[in-house]
Amino acid sequence: MTLKIISPGDLKNYTDNYNTILIDLRDKEDYSQEHIPGAVWADWEKLENDIGNFLIYYNIRPDWIILYCARGNISLLTARDLARLGYPVISLNGGYERWKTRQLQKKQE
């Protein structure tokens, strides 16, 4: 299946124009404090084995599964593993940190 890497600037296009699920792979405490709007939390260490049940729980058959972590490393590895299983996966390049930086830059413009 397909594995893509997108920039934070491309994220809105995917969430607006495709049936997506946005998954935060950071620590649950970090997710609870702040996350990208619309994201749900998942334990990255269990996601590969639990993705089927996870999608059933959220009652979604997504065009894309978008993953992000703090800086993009864990999400890239997890996306690779899910793509090998046949899931349409996207990793957010630079993760939450790059997304947050972009949001701050947009506010300053």
Short mmCIF file of C-alpha atoms in Angstrom, two decimals:
data_model
loop_
_atom_site.label_atom_id
_atom_site.label_comp_id
_atom_site.label_asym_id
_atom_site.label_seq_id
_atom_site.Cartn_x
_atom_site.Cartn_y
_atom_site.Cartn_z
CA MET A 1 0.00 0.00 0.00
CA THR A 2 0.99 3.62 -0.06
CA LEU A 3 3.16 5.52 2.41
CA LYS A 4 3.33 9.27 1.97
CA ILE A 5 5.10 11.99 3.85
CA ILE A 6 3.47 15.42 3.90
CA SER A 7 4.40 18.78 5.34
CA PRO A 8 2.29 20.54 7.97
CA GLY A 9 1.21 22.93 5.21
CA ASP A 10 -0.40 20.03 3.33
CA LEU A 11 -2.26 18.64 6.33
CA LYS A 12 -5.38 20.77 5.96
CA ASN A 13 -5.78 19.70 2.33
CA TYR A 14 -5.92 16.06 3.39
CA THR A 15 -8.23 16.54 6.36
CA ASP A 16 -10.58 18.76 4.31
CA ASN A 17 -10.68 16.75 1.09
CA TYR A 18 -10.32 13.11 2.10
CA ASN A 19 -11.86 10.74 4.59
CA THR A 20 -8.99 10.72 7.08
CA ILE A 21 -8.20 9.82 10.64
CA LEU A 22 -5.47 11.86 12.31
CA ILE A 23 -3.60 9.92 14.99
CA ASP A 24 -1.30 11.41 17.62
CA LEU A 25 1.43 8.96 18.65
CA ARG A 26 3.06 11.08 21.36
CA ASP A 27 2.78 10.27 25.05
CA LYS A 28 -0.81 10.35 26.23
CA GLU A 29 0.05 13.14 28.68
CA ASP A 30 1.37 15.32 25.84
CA TYR A 31 -1.74 14.58 23.78
CA SER A 32 -3.96 15.51 26.75
CA GLN A 33 -2.21 18.85 27.16
CA GLU A 34 -2.35 19.86 23.50
CA HIS A 35 -2.77 18.21 20.10
CA ILE A 36 -3.68 18.99 16.52
CA PRO A 37 -7.45 19.63 16.36
CA GLY A 38 -9.37 16.51 15.37
CA ALA A 39 -6.58 14.11 16.32
CA VAL A 40 -7.17 10.98 18.36
CA TRP A 41 -4.52 9.33 20.51
CA ALA A 42 -3.00 5.89 20.02
CA ASP A 43 -0.14 3.98 21.62
CA TRP A 44 2.39 3.70 18.79
CA GLU A 45 3.84 0.50 20.24
CA LYS A 46 0.48 -1.27 19.94
CA LEU A 47 -0.95 0.36 16.83
CA GLU A 48 0.45 -2.09 14.31
CA ASN A 49 -1.34 -4.98 16.05
CA ASP A 50 -4.46 -3.00 16.96
CA ILE A 51 -5.10 -0.89 13.84
CA GLY A 52 -8.07 -2.98 12.69
CA ASN A 53 -9.83 -2.70 16.05
CA PHE A 54 -8.82 0.95 16.29
CA LEU A 55 -10.56 1.79 12.99
CA ILE A 56 -13.61 -0.23 13.98
CA TYR A 57 -13.78 1.64 17.30
CA TYR A 58 -13.80 4.98 15.48
CA ASN A 59 -16.16 3.57 12.85
CA ILE A 60 -14.05 4.80 9.97
CA ARG A 61 -12.76 3.37 6.74
CA PRO A 62 -10.31 6.13 5.88
CA ASP A 63 -8.83 7.11 2.55
CA TRP A 64 -5.75 8.06 4.59
CA ILE A 65 -4.46 7.37 8.08
CA ILE A 66 -2.34 10.37 9.07
CA LEU A 67 0.17 9.79 11.84
CA TYR A 68 2.24 12.26 13.79
CA CYS A 69 4.54 12.17 16.79
CA ALA A 70 6.70 14.84 18.39
CA ARG A 71 9.26 15.25 15.59
CA GLY A 72 8.26 12.78 12.87
CA ASN A 73 10.54 9.82 13.57
CA ILE A 74 8.16 7.46 15.35
CA SER A 75 5.31 8.32 13.00
CA LEU A 76 7.49 7.53 9.99
CA LEU A 77 8.46 4.11 11.36
CA THR A 78 4.88 3.33 12.39
CA ALA A 79 3.58 4.49 8.99
CA ARG A 80 6.08 2.22 7.26
CA ASP A 81 4.86 -0.75 9.29
CA LEU A 82 1.19 0.01 8.61
CA ALA A 83 1.87 0.52 4.89
CA ARG A 84 3.46 -2.93 4.80
CA LEU A 85 0.18 -4.28 6.18
CA GLY A 86 -1.69 -2.61 3.32
CA TYR A 87 -3.01 0.54 5.01
CA PRO A 88 -2.98 3.93 3.25
CA VAL A 89 -0.73 5.89 5.57
CA ILE A 90 0.71 9.38 5.75
CA SER A 91 3.43 10.56 8.13
CA LEU A 92 3.49 14.23 9.06
CA ASN A 93 7.01 15.45 8.34
CA GLY A 94 8.50 17.12 11.41
CA GLY A 95 5.63 15.95 13.59
CA TYR A 96 3.79 18.07 16.12
CA GLU A 97 6.76 20.37 16.68
CA ARG A 98 6.88 21.47 13.04
CA TRP A 99 3.08 21.77 12.90
CA LYS A 100 3.11 23.97 16.04
CA THR A 101 5.90 26.16 14.61
CA ARG A 102 3.88 26.63 11.42
CA GLN A 103 0.80 27.65 13.42
CA LEU A 104 2.82 30.27 15.31
CA GLN A 105 4.27 31.61 12.05
CA LYS A 106 0.80 31.90 10.52
CA LYS A 107 -0.39 33.93 13.52
CA GLN A 108 2.50 36.36 13.10
CA GLU A 109 1.71 36.99 9.41
#
